[in-house]
Short mmCIF file of C-alpha atoms in Angstrom, two decimals:
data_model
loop_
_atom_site.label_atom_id
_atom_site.label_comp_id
_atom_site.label_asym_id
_atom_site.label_seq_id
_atom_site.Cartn_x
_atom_site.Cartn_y
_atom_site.Cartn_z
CA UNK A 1 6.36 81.93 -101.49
CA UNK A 2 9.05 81.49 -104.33
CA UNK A 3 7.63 84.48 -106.31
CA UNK A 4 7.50 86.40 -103.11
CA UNK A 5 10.73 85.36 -102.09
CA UNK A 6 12.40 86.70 -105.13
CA UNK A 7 10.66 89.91 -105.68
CA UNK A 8 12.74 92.47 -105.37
CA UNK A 9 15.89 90.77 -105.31
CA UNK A 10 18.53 91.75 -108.08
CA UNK A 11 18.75 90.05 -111.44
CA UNK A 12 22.11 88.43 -110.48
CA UNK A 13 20.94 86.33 -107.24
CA UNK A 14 17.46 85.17 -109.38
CA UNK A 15 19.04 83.47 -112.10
CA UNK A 16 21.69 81.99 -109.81
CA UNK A 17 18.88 80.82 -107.47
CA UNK A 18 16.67 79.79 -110.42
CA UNK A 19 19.62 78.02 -111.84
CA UNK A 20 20.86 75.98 -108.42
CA UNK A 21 17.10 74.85 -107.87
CA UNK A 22 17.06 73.92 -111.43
CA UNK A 23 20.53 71.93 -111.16
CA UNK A 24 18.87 70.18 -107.65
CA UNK A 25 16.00 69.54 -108.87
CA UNK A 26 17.31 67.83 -111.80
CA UNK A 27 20.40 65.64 -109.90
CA UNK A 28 17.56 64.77 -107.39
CA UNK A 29 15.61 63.34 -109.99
CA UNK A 30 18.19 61.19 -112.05
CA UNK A 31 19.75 60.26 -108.33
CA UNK A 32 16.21 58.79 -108.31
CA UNK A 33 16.58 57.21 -111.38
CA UNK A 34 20.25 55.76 -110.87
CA UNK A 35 19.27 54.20 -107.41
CA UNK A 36 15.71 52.61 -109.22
CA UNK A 37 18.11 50.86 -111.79
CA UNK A 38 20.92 49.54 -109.54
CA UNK A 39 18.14 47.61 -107.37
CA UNK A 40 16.28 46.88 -110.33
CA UNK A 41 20.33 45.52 -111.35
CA UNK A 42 20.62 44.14 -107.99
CA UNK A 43 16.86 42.23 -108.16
CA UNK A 44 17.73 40.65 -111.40
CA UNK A 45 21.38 39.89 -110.47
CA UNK A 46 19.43 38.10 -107.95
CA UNK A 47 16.43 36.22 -109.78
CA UNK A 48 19.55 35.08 -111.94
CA UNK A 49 20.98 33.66 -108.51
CA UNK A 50 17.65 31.51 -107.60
CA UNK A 51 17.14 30.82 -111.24
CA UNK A 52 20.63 28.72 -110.88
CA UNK A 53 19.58 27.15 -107.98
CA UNK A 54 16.63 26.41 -108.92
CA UNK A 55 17.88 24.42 -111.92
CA UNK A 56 20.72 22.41 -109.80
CA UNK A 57 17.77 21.22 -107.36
CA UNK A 58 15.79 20.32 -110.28
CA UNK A 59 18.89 18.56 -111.94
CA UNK A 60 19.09 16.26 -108.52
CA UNK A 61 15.34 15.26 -108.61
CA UNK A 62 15.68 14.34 -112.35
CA UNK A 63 18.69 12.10 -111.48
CA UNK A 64 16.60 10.56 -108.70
CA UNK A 65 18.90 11.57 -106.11
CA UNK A 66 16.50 13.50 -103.93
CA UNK A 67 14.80 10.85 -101.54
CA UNK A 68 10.79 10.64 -102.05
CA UNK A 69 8.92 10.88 -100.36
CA UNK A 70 11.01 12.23 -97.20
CA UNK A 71 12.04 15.80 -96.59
CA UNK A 72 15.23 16.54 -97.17
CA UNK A 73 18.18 19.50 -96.43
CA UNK A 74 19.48 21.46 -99.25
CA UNK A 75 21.82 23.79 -98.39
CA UNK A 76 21.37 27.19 -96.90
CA UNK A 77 19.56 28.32 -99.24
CA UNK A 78 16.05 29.07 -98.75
CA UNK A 79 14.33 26.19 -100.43
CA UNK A 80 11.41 24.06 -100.93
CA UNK A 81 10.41 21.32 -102.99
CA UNK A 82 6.28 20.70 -103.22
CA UNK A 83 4.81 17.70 -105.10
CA UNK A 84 1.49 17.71 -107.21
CA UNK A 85 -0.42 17.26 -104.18
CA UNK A 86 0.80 20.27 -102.70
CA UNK A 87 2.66 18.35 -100.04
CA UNK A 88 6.37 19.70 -99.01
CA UNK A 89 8.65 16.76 -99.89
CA UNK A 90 12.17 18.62 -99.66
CA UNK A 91 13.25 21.90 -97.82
CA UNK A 92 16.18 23.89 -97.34
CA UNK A 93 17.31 24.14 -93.95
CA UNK A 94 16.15 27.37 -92.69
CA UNK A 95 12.62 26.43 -94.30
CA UNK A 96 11.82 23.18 -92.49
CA UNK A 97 8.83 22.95 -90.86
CA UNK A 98 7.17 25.56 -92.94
CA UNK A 99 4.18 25.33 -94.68
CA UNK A 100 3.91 25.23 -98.62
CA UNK A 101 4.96 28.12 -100.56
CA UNK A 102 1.56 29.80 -101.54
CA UNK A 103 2.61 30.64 -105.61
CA UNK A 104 0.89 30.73 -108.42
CA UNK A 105 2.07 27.39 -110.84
CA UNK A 106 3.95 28.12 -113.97
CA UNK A 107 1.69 28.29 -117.06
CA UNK A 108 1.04 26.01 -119.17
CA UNK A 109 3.60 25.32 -122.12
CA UNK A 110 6.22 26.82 -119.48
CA UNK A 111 8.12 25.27 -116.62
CA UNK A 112 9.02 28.70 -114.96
CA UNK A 113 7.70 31.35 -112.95
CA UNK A 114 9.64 34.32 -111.67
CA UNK A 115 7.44 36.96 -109.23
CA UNK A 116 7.79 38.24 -105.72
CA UNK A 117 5.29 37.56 -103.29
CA UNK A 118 4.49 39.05 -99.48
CA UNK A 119 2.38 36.13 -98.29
CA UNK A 120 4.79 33.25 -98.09
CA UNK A 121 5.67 31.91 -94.82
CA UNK A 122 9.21 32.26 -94.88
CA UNK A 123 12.42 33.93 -92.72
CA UNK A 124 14.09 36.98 -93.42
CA UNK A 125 11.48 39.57 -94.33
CA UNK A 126 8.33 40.62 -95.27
CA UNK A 127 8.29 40.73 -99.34
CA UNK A 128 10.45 37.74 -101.35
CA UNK A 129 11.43 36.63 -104.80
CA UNK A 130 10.82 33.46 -106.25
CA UNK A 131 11.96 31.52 -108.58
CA UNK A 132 9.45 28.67 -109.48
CA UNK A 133 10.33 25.22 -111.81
CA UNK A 134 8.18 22.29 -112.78
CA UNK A 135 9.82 19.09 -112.78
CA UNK A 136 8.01 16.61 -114.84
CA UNK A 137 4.59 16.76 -116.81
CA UNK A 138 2.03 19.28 -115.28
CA UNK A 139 -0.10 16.85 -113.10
CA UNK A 140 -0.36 15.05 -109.84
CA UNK A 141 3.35 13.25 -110.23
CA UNK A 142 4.89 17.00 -111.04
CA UNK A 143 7.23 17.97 -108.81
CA UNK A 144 7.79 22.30 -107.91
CA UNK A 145 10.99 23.46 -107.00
CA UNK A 146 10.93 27.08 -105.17
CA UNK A 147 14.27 28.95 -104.56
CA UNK A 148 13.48 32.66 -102.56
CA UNK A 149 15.45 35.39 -100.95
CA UNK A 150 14.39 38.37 -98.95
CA UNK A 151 13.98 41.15 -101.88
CA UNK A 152 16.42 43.65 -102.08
CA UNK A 153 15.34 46.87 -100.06
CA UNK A 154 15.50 50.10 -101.42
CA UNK A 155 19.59 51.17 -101.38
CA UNK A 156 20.72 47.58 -101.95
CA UNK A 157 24.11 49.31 -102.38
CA UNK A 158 24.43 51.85 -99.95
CA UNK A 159 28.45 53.10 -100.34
CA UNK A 160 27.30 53.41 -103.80
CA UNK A 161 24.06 55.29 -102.87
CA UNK A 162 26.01 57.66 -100.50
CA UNK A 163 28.70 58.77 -103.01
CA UNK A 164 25.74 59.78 -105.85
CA UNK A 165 23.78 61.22 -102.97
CA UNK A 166 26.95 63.84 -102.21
CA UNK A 167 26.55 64.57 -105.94
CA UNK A 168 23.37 66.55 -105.70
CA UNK A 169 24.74 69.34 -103.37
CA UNK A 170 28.05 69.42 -105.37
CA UNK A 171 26.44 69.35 -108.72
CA UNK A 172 23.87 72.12 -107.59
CA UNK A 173 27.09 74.26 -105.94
CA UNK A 174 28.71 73.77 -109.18
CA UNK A 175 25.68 74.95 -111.25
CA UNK A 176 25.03 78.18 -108.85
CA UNK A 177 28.71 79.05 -108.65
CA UNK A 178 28.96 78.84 -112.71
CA UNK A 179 25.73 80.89 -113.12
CA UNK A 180 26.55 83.58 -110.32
CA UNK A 181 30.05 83.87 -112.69
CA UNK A 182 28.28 83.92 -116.12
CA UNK A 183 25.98 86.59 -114.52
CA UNK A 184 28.44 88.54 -113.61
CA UNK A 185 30.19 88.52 -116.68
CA UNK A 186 26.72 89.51 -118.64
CA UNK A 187 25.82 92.45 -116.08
CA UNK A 188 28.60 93.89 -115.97
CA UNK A 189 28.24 95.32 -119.57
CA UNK A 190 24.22 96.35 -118.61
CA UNK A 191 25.88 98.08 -115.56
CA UNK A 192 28.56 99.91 -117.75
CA UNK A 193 25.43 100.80 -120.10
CA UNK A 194 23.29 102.03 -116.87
CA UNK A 195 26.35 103.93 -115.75
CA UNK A 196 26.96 105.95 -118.90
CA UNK A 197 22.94 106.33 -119.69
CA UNK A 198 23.10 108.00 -116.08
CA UNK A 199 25.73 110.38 -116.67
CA UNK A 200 23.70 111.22 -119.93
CA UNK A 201 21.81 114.43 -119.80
CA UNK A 202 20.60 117.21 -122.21
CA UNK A 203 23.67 119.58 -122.38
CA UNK A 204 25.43 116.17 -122.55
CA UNK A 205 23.41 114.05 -125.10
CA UNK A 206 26.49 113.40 -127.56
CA UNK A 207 28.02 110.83 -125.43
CA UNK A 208 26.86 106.74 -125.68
CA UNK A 209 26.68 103.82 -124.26
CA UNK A 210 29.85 101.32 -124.81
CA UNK A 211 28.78 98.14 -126.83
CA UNK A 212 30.25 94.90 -125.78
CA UNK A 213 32.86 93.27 -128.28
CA UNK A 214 30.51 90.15 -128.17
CA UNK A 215 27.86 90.65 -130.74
CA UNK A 216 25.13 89.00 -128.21
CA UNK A 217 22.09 90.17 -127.20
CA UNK A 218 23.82 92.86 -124.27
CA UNK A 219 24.98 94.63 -127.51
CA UNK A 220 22.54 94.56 -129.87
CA UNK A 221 20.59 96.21 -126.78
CA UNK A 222 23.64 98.81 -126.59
CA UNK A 223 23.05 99.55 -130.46
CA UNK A 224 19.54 99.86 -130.01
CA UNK A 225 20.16 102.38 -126.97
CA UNK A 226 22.88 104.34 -128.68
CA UNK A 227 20.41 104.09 -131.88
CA UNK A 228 17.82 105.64 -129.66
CA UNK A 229 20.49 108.29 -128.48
CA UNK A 230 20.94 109.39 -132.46
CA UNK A 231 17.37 110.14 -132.75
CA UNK A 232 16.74 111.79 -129.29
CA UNK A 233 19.96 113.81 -130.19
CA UNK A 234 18.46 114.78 -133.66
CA UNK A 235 15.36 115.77 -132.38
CA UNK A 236 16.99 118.25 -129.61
CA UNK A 237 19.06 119.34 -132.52
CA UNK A 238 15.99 120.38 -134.23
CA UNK A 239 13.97 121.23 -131.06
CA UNK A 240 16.50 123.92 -130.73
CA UNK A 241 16.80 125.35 -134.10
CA UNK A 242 12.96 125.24 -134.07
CA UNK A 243 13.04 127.86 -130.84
CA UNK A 244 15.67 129.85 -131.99
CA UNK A 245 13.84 130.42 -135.41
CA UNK A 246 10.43 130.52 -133.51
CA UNK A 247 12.11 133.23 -131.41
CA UNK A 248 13.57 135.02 -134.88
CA UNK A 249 10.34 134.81 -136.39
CA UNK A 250 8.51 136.54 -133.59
CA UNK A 251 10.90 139.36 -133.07
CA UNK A 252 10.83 140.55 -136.01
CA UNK A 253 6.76 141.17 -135.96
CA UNK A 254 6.99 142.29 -131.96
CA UNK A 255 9.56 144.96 -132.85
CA UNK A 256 7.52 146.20 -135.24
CA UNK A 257 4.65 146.44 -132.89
CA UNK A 258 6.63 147.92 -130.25
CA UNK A 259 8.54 150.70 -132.72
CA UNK A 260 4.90 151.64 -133.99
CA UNK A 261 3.85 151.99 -130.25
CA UNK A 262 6.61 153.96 -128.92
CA UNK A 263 6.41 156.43 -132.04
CA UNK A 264 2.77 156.61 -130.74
CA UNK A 265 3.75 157.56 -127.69
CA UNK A 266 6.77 159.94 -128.14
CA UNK A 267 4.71 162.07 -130.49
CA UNK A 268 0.91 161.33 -130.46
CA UNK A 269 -0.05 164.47 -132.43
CA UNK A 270 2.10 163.91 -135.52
CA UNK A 271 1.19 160.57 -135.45
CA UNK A 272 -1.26 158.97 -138.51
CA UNK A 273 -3.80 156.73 -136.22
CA UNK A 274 -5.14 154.73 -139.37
CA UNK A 275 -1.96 154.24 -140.60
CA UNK A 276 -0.62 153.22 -137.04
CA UNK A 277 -3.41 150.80 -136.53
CA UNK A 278 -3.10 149.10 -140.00
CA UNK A 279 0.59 148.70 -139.02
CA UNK A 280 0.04 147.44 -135.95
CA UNK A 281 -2.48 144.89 -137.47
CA UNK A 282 -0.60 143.82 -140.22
CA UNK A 283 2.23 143.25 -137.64
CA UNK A 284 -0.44 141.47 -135.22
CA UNK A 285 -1.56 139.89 -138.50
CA UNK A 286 1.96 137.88 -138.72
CA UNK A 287 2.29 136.94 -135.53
CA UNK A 288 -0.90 135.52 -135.17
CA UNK A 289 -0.04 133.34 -138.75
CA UNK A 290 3.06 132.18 -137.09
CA UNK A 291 1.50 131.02 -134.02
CA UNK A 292 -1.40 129.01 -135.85
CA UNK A 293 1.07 127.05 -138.13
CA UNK A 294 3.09 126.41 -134.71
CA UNK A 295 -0.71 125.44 -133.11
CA UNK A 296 -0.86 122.92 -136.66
CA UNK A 297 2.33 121.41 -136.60
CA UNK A 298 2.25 120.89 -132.42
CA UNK A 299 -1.14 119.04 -133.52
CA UNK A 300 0.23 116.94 -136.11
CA UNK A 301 3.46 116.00 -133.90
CA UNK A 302 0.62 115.05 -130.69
CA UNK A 303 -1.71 113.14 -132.74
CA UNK A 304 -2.29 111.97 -136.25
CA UNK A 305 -5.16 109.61 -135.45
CA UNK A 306 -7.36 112.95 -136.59
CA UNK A 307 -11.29 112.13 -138.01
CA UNK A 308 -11.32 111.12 -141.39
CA UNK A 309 -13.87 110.95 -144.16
CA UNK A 310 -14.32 110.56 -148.02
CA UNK A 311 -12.89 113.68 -149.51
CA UNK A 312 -13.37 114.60 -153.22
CA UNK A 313 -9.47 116.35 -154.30
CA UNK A 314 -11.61 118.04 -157.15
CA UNK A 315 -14.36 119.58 -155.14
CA UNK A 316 -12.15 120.58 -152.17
CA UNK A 317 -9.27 122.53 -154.70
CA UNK A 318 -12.13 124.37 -156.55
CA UNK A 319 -13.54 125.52 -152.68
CA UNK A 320 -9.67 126.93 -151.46
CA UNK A 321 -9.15 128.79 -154.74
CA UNK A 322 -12.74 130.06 -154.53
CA UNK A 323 -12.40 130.94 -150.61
CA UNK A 324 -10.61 134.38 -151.08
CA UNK A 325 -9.24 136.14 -153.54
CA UNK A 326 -5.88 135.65 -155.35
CA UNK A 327 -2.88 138.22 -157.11
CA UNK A 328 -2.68 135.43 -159.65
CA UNK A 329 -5.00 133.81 -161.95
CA UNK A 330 -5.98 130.15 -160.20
CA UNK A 331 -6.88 127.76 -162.66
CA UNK A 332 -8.27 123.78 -161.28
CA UNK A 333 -7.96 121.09 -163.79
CA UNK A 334 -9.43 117.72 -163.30
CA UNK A 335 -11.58 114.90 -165.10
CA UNK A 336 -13.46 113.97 -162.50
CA UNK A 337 -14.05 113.16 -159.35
CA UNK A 338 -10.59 112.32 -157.41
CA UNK A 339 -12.07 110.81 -153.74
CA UNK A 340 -9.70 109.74 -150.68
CA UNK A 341 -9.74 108.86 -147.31
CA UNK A 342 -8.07 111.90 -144.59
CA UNK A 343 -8.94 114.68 -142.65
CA UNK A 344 -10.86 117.33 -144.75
CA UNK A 345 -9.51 120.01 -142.05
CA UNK A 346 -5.71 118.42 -142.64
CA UNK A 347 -6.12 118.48 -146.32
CA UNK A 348 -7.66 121.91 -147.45
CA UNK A 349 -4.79 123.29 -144.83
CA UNK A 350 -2.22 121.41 -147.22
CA UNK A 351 -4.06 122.58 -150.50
CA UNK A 352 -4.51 126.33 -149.13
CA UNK A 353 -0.70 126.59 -147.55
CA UNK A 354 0.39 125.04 -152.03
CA UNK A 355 -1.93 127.18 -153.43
CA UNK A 356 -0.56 130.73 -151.17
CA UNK A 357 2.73 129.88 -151.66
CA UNK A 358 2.68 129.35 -155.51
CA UNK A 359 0.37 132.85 -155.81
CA UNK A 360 3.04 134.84 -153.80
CA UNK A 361 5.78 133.67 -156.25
CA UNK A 362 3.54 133.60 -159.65
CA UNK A 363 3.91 135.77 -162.09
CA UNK A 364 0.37 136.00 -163.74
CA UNK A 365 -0.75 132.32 -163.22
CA UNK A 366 -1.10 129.09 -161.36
CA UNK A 367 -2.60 125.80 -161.76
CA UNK A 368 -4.14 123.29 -159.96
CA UNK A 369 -4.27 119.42 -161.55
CA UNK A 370 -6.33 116.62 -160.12
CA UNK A 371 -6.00 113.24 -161.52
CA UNK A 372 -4.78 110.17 -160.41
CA UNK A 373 -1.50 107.17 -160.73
CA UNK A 374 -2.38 103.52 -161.33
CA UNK A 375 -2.52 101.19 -159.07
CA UNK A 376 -4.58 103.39 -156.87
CA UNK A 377 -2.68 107.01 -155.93
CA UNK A 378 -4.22 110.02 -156.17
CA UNK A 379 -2.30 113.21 -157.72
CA UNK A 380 -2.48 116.90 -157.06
CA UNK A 381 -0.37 119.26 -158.97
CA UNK A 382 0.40 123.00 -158.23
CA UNK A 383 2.50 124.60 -160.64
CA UNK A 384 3.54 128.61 -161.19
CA UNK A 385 5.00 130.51 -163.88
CA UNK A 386 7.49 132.21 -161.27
CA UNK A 387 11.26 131.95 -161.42
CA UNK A 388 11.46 128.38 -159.93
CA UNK A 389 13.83 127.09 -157.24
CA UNK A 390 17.16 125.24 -158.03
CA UNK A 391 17.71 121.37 -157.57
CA UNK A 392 19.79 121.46 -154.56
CA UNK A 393 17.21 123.74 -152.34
CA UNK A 394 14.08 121.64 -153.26
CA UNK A 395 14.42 119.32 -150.16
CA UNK A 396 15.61 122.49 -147.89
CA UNK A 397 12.10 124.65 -148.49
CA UNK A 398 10.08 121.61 -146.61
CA UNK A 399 12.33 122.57 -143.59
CA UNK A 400 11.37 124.56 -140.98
CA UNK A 401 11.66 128.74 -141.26
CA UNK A 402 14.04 127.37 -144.10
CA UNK A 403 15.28 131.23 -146.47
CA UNK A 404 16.60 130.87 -149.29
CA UNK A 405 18.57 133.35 -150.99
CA UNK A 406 16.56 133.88 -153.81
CA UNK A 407 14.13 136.28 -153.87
CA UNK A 408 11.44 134.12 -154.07
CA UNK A 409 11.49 133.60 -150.56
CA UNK A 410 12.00 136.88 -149.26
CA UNK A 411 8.89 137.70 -149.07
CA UNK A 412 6.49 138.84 -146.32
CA UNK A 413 3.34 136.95 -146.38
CA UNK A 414 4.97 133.38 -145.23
CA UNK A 415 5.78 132.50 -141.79
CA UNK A 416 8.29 129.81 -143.38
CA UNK A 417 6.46 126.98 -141.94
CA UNK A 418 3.67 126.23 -144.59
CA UNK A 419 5.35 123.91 -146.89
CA UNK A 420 6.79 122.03 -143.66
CA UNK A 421 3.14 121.61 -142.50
CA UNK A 422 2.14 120.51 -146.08
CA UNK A 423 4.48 117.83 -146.01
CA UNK A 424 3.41 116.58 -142.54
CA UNK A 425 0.15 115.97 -143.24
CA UNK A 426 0.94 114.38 -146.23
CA UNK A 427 3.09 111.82 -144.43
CA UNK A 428 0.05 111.83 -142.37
CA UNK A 429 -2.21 110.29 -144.64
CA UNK A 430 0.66 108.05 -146.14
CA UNK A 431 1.32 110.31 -148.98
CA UNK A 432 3.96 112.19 -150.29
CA UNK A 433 4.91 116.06 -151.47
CA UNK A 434 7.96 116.54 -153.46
CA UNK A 435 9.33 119.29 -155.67
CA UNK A 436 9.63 118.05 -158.71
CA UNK A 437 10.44 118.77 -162.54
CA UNK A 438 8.10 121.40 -164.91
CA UNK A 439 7.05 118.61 -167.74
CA UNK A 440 8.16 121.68 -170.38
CA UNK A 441 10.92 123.73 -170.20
CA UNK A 442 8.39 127.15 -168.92
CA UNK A 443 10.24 128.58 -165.58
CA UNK A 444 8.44 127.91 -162.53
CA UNK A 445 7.70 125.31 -159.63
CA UNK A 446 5.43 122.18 -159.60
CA UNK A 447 4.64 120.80 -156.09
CA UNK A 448 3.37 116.87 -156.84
CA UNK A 449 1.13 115.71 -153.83
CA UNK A 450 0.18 112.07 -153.84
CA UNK A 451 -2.28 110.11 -151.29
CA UNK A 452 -3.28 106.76 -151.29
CA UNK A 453 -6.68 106.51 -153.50
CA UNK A 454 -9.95 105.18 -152.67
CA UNK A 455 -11.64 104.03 -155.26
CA UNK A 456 -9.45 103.40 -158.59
CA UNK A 457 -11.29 104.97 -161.76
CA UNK A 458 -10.45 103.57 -165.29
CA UNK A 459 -10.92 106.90 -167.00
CA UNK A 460 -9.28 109.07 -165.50
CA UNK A 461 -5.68 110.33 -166.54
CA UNK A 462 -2.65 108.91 -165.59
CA UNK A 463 -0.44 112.32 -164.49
CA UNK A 464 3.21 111.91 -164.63
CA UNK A 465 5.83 113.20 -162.52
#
């Protein structure tokens, strides 16, 4: 009912109701506790009270002024006075003609007893306590004095049981009234948050949340959200440079095709078919090349949890140089076996997309080196004798339908996409592909690949970067 109760309701009233039942819960139990100790306080404020009279009647039989063996009036206070033989020899006054108290005798080695007891025959209530004292040697000639009053009932104090009673609905208002304000106070940063996330939309995604001047949990949320906001802002950012290049990419092809076709058309018998139709495949050619690295990259982006196998680096560069024909000379170098765990698909992509792009831009040669980096890292180099690209566009040619001035990127057989694609799937497979350094002063590039290794092999080559 108390789940049911709440569901639905807003955070504010749940922790204020949580925290008033809490707050009542608790003052009902130590109200509990307070009103246990002041009778227990009252009981043995009371046992002290019969323990004192109890000593003064003793006193008097010890001086022998209590008459033997005739009953005799002490007091008001309820009384009695039993001899060995279980005979009532003296009794207070509202206890004459009663019976003897049925109570246990003190122990031995002790001449007191203290207990309470609901089967004595005796006025003012059901349940009593008793104080018990021997009087002499335990035997026939000892003498028991019993003193007893009703026992305290359960609010011996009531004024003072009434005024911590009215503290349970005051503490539990106080509680409720103090969490309702803290709430408040905590929500009303969330609903500034909520406000400004609402007002938040694509055309619009500069703007964040405000963070609290409180460094509390409310703003480390609000960091996390306007955190969130930089990378969803980023990735727009690039969403929409990756369409407008997309859409520059294809143009370029299309208007091709369509200038071929309407030169068809406005004069088909001057027109070259052959020569039309190799234009219009070439053309076709790119736009189909463009839309397969888009297909591989949309892939990669989905879902890199791709199949993955024991792959020899060796065997797999010797099969993409081998797979078609190349302007340059393609040499593989290796000392053995180089064997990871990936996606054979992802990773002859990579290789192919290195090995294209360093035979557009070679001169006469490129070359392929397998090896491996302790502690476990395999290594594939492709380097080319072309002109090289400068230090500050090495990162920038991993980008996206990234041109460069130089001429080594003006040319027609890229879509612009491969290396970005390279470097994706090497991230994939927890690797890395940089641009790095020729070892020797020749002109040129060297594209370093790296990918975690499977099996570590003492003799084979350390490569350096």
């Amino acid at each position: 009912m108390w789940r049911v109760a709440l569901h639905g309701s807003r955070v504010r009233f749940r922790v204020t109701v949580t925290a008033a039942l809490a707050a009542f819960l608790l003052t009902t139990v130590l109200y509990a506790v307070f009103v246990v100790l002041i009778r227990q306080d009252v009981k043995g404020d009371l046992n002290d009270d019969l323990a004192r009279e109890g000593r003064r009647i003793a006193t008097v039989i010890h001086a022998g002024v209590l008459p033997v063996p005739h009953v005799y009036t002490i007091g008001d206070t309820l009384a009695q006075v039993v001899d060995g033989r279980h005979r009532v020899i003296a009794a207070s006054s509202r206890m004459q003609g009663r019976p003897p108290l049925a109570f246990p005798r003190p122990p031995p080695g002790n001449d007191r007893r203290i207990g309470r007891s609901c089967a004595v025959d005796a006025p003012g209530g059901p349940c009593f306590q008793i104080v018990e004292y021997r009087v002499g040697m335990p035997g026939p000639g000892a003498e028991y004095v019993y003193t007893l009053a009703p026992e305290p009932g359960l609010f011996p104090r009531p004024l003072l049981a009434a005024l911590l009673a009215l503290g349970i609905p005051i503490v539990t208002a106080i509680a409720g009234y103090g969490t309702w304000l803290s709430a408040s106070q905590a929500l009303r940063s969330v609903e500034a948050i909520r406000r400004e996330l609402d007002e938040i939309t694509a055309t619009d995604i500069q703007r964040r949340v405000p963070v609290p001047d409180r460094r509390d949990e409310i703003a480390v949320l609000a960091d996390s959200i306007n955190a969130t906001l930089d990378r969803l802002e980023e990735a727009v950012a690039r969403q929409r440079a990756f369409v407008v290049d997309v859409s520059h990419e294809l143009r370029s092809p299309l208007a091709g095709l369509r200038m071929e076709l309407e030169l068809a058309l406005a004069d088909p018998d001057a027109t070259d078919l052959p020569d039309t139709l190799r234009a219009l495949l070439n053309n076709t050619d790119r736009v189909g090349a463009v839309v397969d690295d888009l297909l591989a990259l949309a892939r990669l982006e989905a879902d890199r949890n791709f199949p993955r196998e024991t792959v020899d680096l060796t065997e797999l560069a010797d099969q993409e140089v081998l797979r078609r024909p190349r302007r340059a000379r393609v040499t593989v170098l290796s000392e053995g076996p180089v064997t990871v765990t990936a996606g054979r698909s992802e990773l002859a992509r990579l290789l192919t997309n290195l090995i294209d792009n360093a035979d557009r831009h070679a001169r006469s040669a490129v070359t392929v080196i397998v090896g491996t980096e302790e502690p476990s890292t395999a290594v594939v180099e492709v380097i080319d004798d072309g002109p090289g690209i400068l230090p500050e566009d090495r990162e920038r040619v991993f980008e996206r339908f990234t041109r460069l001035n130089e001429g080594r990127h003006r040319d027609a057989g890229g879509t612009g996409l491969g290396l970005a694609i390279s470097r994706d799937i090497a991230a994939a497979h927890g690797g890395s592909l940089i641009l790095a350094d020729r070892r020797s002063d020749d002109e040129g590039a060297r594209f370093v690949l790296r990918l975690p290794r499977k099996g570590a092999s003492a003799g084979t080559p350390s490569l350096g970067r």
